[in-house]
Tab-separated table of C-alpha atoms and ligand atoms in Angstrom:
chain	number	residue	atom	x	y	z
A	1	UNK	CA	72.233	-56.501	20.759
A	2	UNK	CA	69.127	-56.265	22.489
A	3	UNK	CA	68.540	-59.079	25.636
A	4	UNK	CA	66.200	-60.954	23.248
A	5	UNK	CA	68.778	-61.704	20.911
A	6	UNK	CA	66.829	-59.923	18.186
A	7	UNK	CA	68.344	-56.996	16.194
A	8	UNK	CA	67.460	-54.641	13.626
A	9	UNK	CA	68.309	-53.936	10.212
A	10	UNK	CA	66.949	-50.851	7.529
A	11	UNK	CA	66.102	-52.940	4.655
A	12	UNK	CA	64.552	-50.523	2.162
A	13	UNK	CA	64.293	-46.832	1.384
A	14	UNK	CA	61.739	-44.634	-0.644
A	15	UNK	CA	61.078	-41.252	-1.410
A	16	UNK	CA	58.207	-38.795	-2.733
A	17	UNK	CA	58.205	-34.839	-2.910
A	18	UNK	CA	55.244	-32.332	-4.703
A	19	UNK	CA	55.720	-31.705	-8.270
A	20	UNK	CA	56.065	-27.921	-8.135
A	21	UNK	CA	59.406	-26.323	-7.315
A	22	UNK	CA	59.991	-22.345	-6.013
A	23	UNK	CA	63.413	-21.750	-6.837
A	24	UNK	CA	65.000	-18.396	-5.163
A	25	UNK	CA	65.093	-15.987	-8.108
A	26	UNK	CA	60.801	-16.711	-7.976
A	27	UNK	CA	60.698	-16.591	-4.228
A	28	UNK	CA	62.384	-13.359	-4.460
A	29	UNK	CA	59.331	-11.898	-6.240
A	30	UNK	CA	57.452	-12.708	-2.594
A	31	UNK	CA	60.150	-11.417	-0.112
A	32	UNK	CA	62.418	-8.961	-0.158
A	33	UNK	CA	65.345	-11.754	-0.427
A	34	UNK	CA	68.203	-13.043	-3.505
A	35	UNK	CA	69.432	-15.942	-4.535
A	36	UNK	CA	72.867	-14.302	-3.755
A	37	UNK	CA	71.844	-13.956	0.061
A	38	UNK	CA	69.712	-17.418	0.862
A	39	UNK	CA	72.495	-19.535	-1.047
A	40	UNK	CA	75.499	-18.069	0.418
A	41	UNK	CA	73.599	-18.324	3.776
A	42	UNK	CA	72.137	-21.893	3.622
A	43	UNK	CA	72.703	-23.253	0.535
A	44	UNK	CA	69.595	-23.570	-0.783
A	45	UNK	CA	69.172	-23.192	-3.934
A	46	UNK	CA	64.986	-24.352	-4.599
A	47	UNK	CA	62.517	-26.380	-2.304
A	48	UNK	CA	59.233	-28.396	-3.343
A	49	UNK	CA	55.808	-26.899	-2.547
A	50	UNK	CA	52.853	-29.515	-2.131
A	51	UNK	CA	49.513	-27.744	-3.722
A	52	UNK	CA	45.937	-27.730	-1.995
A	53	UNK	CA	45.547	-31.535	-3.669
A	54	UNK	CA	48.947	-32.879	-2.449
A	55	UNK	CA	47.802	-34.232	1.062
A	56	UNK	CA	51.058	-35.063	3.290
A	57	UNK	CA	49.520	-38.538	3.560
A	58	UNK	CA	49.345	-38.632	-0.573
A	59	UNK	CA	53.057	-38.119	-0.513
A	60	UNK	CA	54.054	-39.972	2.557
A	61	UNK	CA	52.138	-43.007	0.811
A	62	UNK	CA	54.315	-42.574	-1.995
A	63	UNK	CA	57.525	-42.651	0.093
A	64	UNK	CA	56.390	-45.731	1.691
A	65	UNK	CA	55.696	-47.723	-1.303
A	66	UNK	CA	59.117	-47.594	-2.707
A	67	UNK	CA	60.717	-48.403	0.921
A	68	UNK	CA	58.204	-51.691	0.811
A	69	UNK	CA	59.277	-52.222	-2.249
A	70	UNK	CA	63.034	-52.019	-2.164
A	71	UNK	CA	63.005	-54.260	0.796
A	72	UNK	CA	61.357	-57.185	-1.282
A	73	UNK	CA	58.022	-56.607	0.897
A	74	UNK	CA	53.972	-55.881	0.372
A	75	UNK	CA	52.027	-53.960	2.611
A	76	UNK	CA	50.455	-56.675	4.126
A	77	UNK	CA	53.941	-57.948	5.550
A	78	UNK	CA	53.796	-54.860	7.937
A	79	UNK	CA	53.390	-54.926	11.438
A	80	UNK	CA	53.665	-51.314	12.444
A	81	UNK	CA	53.736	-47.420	10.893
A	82	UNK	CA	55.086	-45.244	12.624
A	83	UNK	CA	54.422	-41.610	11.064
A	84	UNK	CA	56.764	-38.939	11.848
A	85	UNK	CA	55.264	-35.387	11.162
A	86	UNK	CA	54.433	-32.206	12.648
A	87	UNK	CA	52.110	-31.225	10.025
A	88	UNK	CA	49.361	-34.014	9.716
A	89	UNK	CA	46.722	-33.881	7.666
A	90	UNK	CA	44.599	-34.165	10.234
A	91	UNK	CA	45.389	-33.492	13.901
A	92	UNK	CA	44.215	-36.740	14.904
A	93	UNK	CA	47.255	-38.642	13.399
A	94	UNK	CA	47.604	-39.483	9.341
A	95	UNK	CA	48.975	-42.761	9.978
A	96	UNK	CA	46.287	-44.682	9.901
A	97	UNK	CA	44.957	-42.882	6.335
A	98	UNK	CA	48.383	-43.911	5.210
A	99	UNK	CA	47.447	-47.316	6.516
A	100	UNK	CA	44.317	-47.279	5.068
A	101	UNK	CA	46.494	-45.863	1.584
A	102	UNK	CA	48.792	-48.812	1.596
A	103	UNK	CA	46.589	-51.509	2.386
A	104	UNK	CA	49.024	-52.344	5.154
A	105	UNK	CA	45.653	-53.783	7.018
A	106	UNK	CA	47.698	-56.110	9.758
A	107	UNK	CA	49.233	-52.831	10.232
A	108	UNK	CA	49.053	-50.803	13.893
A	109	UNK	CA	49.560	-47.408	12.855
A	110	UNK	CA	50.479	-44.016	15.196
A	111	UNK	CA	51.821	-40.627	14.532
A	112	UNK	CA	54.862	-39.277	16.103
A	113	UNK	CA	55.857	-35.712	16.485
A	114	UNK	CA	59.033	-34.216	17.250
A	115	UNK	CA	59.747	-31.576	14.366
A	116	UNK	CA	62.810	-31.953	12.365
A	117	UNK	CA	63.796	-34.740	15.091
A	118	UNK	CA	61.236	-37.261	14.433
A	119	UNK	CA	63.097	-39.603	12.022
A	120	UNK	CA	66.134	-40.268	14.500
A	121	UNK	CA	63.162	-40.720	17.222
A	122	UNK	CA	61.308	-42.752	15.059
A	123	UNK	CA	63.932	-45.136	14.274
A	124	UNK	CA	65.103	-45.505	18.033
A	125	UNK	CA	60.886	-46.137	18.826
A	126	UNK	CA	61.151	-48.773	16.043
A	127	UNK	CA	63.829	-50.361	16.921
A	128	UNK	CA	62.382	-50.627	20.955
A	129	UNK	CA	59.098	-52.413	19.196
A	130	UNK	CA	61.370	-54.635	17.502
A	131	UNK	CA	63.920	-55.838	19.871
A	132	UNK	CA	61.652	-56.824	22.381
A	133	UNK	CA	60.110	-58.745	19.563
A	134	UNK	CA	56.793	-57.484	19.669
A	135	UNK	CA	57.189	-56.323	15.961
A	136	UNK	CA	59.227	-57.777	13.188
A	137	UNK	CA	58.425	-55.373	10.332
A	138	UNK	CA	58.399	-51.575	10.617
A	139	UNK	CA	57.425	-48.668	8.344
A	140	UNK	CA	59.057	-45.729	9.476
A	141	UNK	CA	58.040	-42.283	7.409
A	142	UNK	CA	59.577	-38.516	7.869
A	143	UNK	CA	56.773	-36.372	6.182
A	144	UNK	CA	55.933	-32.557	6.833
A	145	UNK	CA	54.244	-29.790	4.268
A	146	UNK	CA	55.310	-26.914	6.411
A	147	UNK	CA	54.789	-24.712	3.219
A	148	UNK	CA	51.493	-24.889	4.797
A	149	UNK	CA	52.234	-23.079	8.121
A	150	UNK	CA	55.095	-20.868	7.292
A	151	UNK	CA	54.583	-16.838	7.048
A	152	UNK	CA	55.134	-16.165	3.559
A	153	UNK	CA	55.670	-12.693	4.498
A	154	UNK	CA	58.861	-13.542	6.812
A	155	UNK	CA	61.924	-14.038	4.770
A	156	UNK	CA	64.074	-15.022	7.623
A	157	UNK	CA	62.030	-17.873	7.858
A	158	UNK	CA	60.036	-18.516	4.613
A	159	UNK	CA	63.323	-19.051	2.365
A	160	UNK	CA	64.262	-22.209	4.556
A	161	UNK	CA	61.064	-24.311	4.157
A	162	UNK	CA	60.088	-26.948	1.424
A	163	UNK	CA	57.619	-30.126	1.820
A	164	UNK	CA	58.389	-33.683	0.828
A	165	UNK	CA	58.208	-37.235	2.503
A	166	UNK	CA	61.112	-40.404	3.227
A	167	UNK	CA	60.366	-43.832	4.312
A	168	UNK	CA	62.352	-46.907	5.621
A	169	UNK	CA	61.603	-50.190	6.009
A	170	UNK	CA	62.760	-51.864	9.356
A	171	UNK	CA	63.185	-54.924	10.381
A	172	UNK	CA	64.264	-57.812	12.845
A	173	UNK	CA	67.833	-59.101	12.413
A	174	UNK	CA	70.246	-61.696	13.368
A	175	UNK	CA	72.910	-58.976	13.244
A	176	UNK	CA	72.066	-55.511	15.054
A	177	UNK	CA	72.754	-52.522	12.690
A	178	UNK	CA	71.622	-49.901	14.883
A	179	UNK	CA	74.987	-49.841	17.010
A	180	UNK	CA	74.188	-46.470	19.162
A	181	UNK	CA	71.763	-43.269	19.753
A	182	UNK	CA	71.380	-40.535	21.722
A	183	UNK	CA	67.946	-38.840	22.259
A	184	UNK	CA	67.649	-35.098	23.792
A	185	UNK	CA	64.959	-32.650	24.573
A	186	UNK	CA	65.170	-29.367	26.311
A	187	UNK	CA	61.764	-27.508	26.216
A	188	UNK	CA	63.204	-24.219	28.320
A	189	UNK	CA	64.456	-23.449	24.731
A	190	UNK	CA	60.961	-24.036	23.292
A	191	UNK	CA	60.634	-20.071	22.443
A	192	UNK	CA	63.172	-20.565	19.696
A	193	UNK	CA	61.190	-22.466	17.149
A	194	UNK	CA	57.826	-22.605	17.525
A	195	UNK	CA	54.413	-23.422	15.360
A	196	UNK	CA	52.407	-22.870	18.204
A	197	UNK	CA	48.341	-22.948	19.102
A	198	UNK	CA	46.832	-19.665	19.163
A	199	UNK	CA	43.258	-20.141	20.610
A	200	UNK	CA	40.603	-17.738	19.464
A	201	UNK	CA	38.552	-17.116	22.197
A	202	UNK	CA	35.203	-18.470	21.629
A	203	UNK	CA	32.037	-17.175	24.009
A	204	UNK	CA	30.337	-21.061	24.364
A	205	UNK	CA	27.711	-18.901	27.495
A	206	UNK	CA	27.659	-16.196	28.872
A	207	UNK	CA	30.074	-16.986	31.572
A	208	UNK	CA	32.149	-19.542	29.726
A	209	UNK	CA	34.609	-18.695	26.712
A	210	UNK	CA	36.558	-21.528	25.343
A	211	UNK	CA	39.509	-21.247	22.527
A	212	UNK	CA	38.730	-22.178	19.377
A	213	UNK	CA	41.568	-24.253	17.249
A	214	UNK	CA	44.186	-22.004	14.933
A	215	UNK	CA	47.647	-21.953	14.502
A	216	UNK	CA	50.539	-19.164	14.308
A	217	UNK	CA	52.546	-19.747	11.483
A	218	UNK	CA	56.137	-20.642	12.434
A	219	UNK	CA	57.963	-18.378	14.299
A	220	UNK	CA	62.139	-18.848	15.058
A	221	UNK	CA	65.098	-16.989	16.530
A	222	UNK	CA	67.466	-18.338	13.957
A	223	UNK	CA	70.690	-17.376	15.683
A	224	UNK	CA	70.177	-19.064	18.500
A	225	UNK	CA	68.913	-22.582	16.351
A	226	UNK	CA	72.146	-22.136	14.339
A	227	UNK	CA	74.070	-21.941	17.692
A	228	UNK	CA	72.218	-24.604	19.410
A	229	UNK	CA	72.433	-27.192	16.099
A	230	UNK	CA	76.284	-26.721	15.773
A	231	UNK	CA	76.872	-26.897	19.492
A	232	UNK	CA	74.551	-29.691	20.361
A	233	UNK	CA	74.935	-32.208	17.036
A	234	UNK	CA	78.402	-32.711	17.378
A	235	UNK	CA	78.025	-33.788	21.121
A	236	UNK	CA	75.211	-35.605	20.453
A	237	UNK	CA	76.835	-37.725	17.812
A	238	UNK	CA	79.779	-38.637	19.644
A	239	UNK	CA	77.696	-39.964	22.551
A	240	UNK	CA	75.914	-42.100	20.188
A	241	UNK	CA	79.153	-43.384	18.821
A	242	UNK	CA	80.218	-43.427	22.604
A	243	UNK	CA	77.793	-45.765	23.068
A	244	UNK	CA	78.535	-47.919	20.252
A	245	UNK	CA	82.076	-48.156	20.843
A	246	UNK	CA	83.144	-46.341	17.897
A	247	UNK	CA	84.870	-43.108	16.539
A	248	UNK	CA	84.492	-40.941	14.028
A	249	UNK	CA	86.872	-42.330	11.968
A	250	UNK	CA	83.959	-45.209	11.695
A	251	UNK	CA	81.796	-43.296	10.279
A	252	UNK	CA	81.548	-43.968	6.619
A	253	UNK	CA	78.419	-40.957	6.338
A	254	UNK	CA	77.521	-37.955	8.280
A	255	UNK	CA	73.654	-37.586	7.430
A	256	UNK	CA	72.551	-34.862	9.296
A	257	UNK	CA	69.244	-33.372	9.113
A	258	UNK	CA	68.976	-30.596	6.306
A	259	UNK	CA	68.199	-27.369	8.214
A	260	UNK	CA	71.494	-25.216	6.851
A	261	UNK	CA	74.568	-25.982	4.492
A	262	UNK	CA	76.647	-23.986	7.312
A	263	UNK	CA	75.460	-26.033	9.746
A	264	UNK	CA	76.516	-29.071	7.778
A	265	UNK	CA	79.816	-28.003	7.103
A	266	UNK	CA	80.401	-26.609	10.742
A	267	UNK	CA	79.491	-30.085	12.471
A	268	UNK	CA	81.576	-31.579	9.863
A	269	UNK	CA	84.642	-29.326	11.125
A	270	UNK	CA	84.020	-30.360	14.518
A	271	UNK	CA	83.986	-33.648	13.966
A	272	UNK	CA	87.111	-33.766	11.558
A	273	UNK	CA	84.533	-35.570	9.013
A	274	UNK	CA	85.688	-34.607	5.681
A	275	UNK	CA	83.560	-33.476	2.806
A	276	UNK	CA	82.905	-35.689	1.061
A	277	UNK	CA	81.394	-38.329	3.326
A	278	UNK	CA	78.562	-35.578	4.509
A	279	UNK	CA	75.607	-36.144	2.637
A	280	UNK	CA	74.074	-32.815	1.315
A	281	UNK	CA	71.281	-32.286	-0.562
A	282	UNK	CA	69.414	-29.371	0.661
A	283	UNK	CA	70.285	-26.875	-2.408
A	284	UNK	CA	67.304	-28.997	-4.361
A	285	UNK	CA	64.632	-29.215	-1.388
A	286	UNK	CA	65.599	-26.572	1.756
A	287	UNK	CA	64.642	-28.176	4.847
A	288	UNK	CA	61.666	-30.840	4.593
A	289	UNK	CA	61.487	-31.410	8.110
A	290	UNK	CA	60.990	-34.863	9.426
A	291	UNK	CA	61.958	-35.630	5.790
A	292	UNK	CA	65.081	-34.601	5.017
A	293	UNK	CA	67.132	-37.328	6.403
A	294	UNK	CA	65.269	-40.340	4.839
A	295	UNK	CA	64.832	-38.045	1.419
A	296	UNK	CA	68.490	-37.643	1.739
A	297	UNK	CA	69.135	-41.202	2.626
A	298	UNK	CA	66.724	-42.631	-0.063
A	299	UNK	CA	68.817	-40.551	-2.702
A	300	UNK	CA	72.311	-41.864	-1.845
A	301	UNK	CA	70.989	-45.492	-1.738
A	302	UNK	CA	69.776	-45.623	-5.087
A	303	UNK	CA	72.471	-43.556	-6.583
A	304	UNK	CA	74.776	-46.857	-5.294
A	305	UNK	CA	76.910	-44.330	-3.152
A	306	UNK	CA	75.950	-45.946	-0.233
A	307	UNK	CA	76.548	-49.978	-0.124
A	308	UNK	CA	75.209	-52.652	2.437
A	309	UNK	CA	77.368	-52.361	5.850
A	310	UNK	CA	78.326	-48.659	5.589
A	311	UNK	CA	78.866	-46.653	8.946
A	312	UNK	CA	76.107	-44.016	8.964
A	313	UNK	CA	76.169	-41.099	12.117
A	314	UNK	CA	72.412	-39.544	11.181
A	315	UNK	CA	71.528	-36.340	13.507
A	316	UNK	CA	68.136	-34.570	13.702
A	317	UNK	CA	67.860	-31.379	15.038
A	318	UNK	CA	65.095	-28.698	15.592
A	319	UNK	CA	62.064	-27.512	17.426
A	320	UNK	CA	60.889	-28.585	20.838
A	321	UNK	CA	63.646	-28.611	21.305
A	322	UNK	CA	65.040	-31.826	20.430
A	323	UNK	CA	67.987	-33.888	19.309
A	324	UNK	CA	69.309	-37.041	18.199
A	325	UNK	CA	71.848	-39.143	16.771
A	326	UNK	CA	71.591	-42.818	15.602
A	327	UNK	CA	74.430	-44.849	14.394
A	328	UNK	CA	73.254	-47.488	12.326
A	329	UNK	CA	74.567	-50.048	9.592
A	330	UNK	CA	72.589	-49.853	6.202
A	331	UNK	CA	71.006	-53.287	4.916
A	332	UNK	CA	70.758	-56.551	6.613
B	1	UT7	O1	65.144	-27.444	11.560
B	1	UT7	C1	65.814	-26.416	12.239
B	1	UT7	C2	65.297	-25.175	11.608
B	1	UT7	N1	66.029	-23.968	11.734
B	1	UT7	C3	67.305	-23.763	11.378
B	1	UT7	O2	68.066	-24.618	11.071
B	1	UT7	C4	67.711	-22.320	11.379
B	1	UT7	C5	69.130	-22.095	11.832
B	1	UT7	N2	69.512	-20.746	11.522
B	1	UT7	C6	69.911	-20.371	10.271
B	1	UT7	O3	70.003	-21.204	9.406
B	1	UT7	C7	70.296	-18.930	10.060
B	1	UT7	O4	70.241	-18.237	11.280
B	1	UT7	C8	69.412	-18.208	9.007
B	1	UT7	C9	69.682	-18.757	7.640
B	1	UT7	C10	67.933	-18.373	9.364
B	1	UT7	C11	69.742	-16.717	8.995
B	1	UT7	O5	71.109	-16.529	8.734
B	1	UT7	P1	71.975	-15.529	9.629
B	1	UT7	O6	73.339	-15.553	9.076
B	1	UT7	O7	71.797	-15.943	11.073
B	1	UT7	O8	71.293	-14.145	9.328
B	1	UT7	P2	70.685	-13.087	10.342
B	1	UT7	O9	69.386	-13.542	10.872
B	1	UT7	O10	71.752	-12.699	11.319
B	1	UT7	O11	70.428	-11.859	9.384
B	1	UT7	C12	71.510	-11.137	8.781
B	1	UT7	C13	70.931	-10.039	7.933
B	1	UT7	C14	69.885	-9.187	8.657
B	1	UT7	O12	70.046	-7.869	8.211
B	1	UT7	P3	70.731	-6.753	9.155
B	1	UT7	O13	69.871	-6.704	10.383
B	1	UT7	O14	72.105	-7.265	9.411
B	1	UT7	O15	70.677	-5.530	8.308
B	1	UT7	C15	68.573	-9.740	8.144
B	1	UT7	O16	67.545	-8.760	8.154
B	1	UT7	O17	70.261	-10.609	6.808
B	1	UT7	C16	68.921	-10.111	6.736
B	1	UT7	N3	68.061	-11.179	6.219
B	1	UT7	C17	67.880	-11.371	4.894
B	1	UT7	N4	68.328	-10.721	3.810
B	1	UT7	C18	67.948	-11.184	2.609
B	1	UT7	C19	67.390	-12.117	6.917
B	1	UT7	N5	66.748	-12.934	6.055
B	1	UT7	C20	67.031	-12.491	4.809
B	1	UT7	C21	66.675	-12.921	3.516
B	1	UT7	N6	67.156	-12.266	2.449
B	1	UT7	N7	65.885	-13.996	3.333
C-alpha cells in the first residue's frame, strides 16, 4: 500500500482486433515459409491485419469501450489515458484522438512507448498517478499495427507480427491489488530489435541538409531476443514477486507477453509454473505488441477462467530493450 493509503484495483477489461486474418498456409504464398515451420517454431498459427481504414486509434477506441464498460463506467468518469503503442497513428501521440473518440473530455491523455513492454509500464505509470491520488480513474490501452512497419519480404520476422488493441480500466482502491513490479531497460542491446528512423537527407540550402522523416521497417536478431526473453522474464518475475512477498506457488496465472509459444513454455519451466495456469493465445493473433497481454487478459476474463482475487505474474518483454513484471490481483 502506497503512503497515501490509496490502492489500486483493474476493474474492467476490453478488447478489439482488425477483421481480416492471414493465416500461415496464405502467408506462405508471400515468403518462402510453412505452416509446418512457423507453428512448430512459435506457435502461431494466424494473426489479424488492420487495412488502410483500420486506424490503431479506431481499434484502440474499441478496446477501451468494453474496459469502460465492464467496469460499470462512462467515458466521462475518466481521469487519465494512458496509450501504450509504438505505432501511433500519428507521431505526435493518438491518445488524445482516442480521447477525442471516447468522449472521455475530463480526460488528460498521453502516449507511452516502450514496444512490447508498454502494458506492464503502463500499469506501473498508472498505478504512480493513482496512489499519490492525483487520479482515481485510469484507462490504460496496449495497441500497435506493426503490420504496418514490418518487411513483408523477411520471413524471419514477418511470420511473427499481427495488429490488435487491449484496454483496462484502473482504479483507486481500499485494498491494493498491484502487490509487486519490476521495470528494466538496457539500451546497449538496442541493435537487437529495432524500428528505427532512417533520415533521408534533405538539401534545405546550399550549405545546410537536414533529414527528412522515414522509417526502416523492423529489423531483429531473433536468437539473441529468444535468449534475452527466457533469461531475463523469469528473473524479472521473481523480483516482482520478491517484492511482494510471494512465490510462485502464488501465482494463480503466468500472462506473459505473446512474442513465442517456446518462450512461454521455457519461462514456464523455469519457474516450475505448470501448463495450464500460462495463458496462451498467440496461435490466433502472433505477437500484437503492446497488445497481447491485455488481448490475452481480456479473453480469459470473459471466458470466466479468471475470477475476482486471482494471483496474476504478467511479463512484457521486447525492444529497447525493456522488461517488466507486475503482480497484480484482478477486480476490486
Ligand atoms: O516482442 C519480442 C519480439 N521478438 C521475439 O520474441 C523473437 C524471439 N525469437 C524467436 O522467436 C525465434 O528466434 C524465431 C521464431 C524468430 C526464429 O526461430 P529460431 O529457432 O531462432 O530460427 P533461426 O533464426 O535459428 O532459423 C533457423 C532456420 C534458418 O535456416 P538455416 O540457416 O538453418 O538453413 C532460417 O533461415 O530457419 C530458417 N527460417 C525459416 N524457415 C522457414 C527462418 N525463418 C523462417 C521461416 N520459414 N519463416
Amino acid at each position: 500500500m502506497s503512503q497515501s493509503g490509496i490502492g489500486i484495483a483493474v476493474t474492467g477489461s476490453g478488447s478489439a482486433v482488425p477483421i481480416h486474418s492471414l493465416d500461415n498456409d496464405k502467408l506462405s504464398q508471400i515468403v518462402d515459409t510453412s505452416d509446418e515451420w512457423i507453428a512448430a517454431r512459435t506457435g502461431i498459427r494466424s494473426r489479424r491485419l488492420a487495412t488502410p481504414e483500420e486506424s490503431l486509434t479506431t481499434i484502440a477506441s474499441q478496446a477501451a469501450q468494453g474496459a469502460i464498460a465492464m467496469a460499470g463506467l462512462t467515458p466521462m468518469d475518466v481521469d487519465l489515458i494512458i496509450l501504450a503503442t509504438s505505432t501511433a497513428d500519428d507521431l505526435f501521440g493518438s491518445a488524445c484522438q482516442i480521447q477525442a473518440e471516447l468522449g472521455a473530455q475530463k480526460a488528460v491523455a498521453f502516449d507511452l512507448t516502450a514496444a512490447c513492454s508498454g502494458f506492464v509500464f503502463g500499469l506501473v505509470t498508472a498505478a504512480q498517478f493513482i496512489r499519490t491520488g492525483a487520479y482515481r480513474t485510469v484507462l490504460l490501452i496496449g495497441a500497435d499495427v506493426l503490420s504496418r512497419w514490418v518487411d513483408w519480404s523477411d520471413r524471419r520476422t514477418c511470420i511473427l507480427f499481427g495488429d490488435g488493441a487491449g484496454a483496462v480500466v484502473i482504479q483507486a482502491n481500499d485494498r491494493d491489488r498491484l502487490l509487486g513490479f519490476e521495470l528494466r531497460s538496457d539500451g546497449t542491446q538496442n541493435q537487437y530489435l529495432n524500428l528505427a528512423c532512417q533520415p533521408q537527407p534533405y538539401d534545405l540550402l546550399e550549405d545546410l541538409t537536414i533529414g527528412r522523416g522515414s522509417f526502416q521497417p523492423i529489423t531483429m536478431n531473433g536468437q539473441e531476443v529468444y535468449r534475452f526473453a527466457v533469461r531475463r522474464v523469469p528473473e524479472v518475475i521473481e523480483k516482482a514477486l520478491f517484492r511482494a512477498n510471494l512465490t510462485v506457488e502464488d501465482v494463480d496465472w503466468l500472462l506473459l507477453h505473446q512474442a513465442n509459444q517456446r518462450i512461454l513454455d521455457a519461462v514456464g519451466e523455469r519457474l516450475h509454473i505448470p501448463a495450464e495456469k500460462i495463458i496462451s493465445n498467440l496461435a490466433s493473433y502472433g505477437n500484437t505488441s503492446a497488445a497481447s497481454i491485455p488481448l490475452a487478459l481480456d479473453e480469459v476474463v470473459r471466458s470466466g477462467k479468471i475470477q475476482p482475487g486471482d494471483t496474476i505474474a504478467a511479463s512484457g518483454f521486447g525492444a529497447g530493450l525493456t522488461w517488466g513484471a507486475a503482480v497484480f490481483q484482478w477486480g476490486r
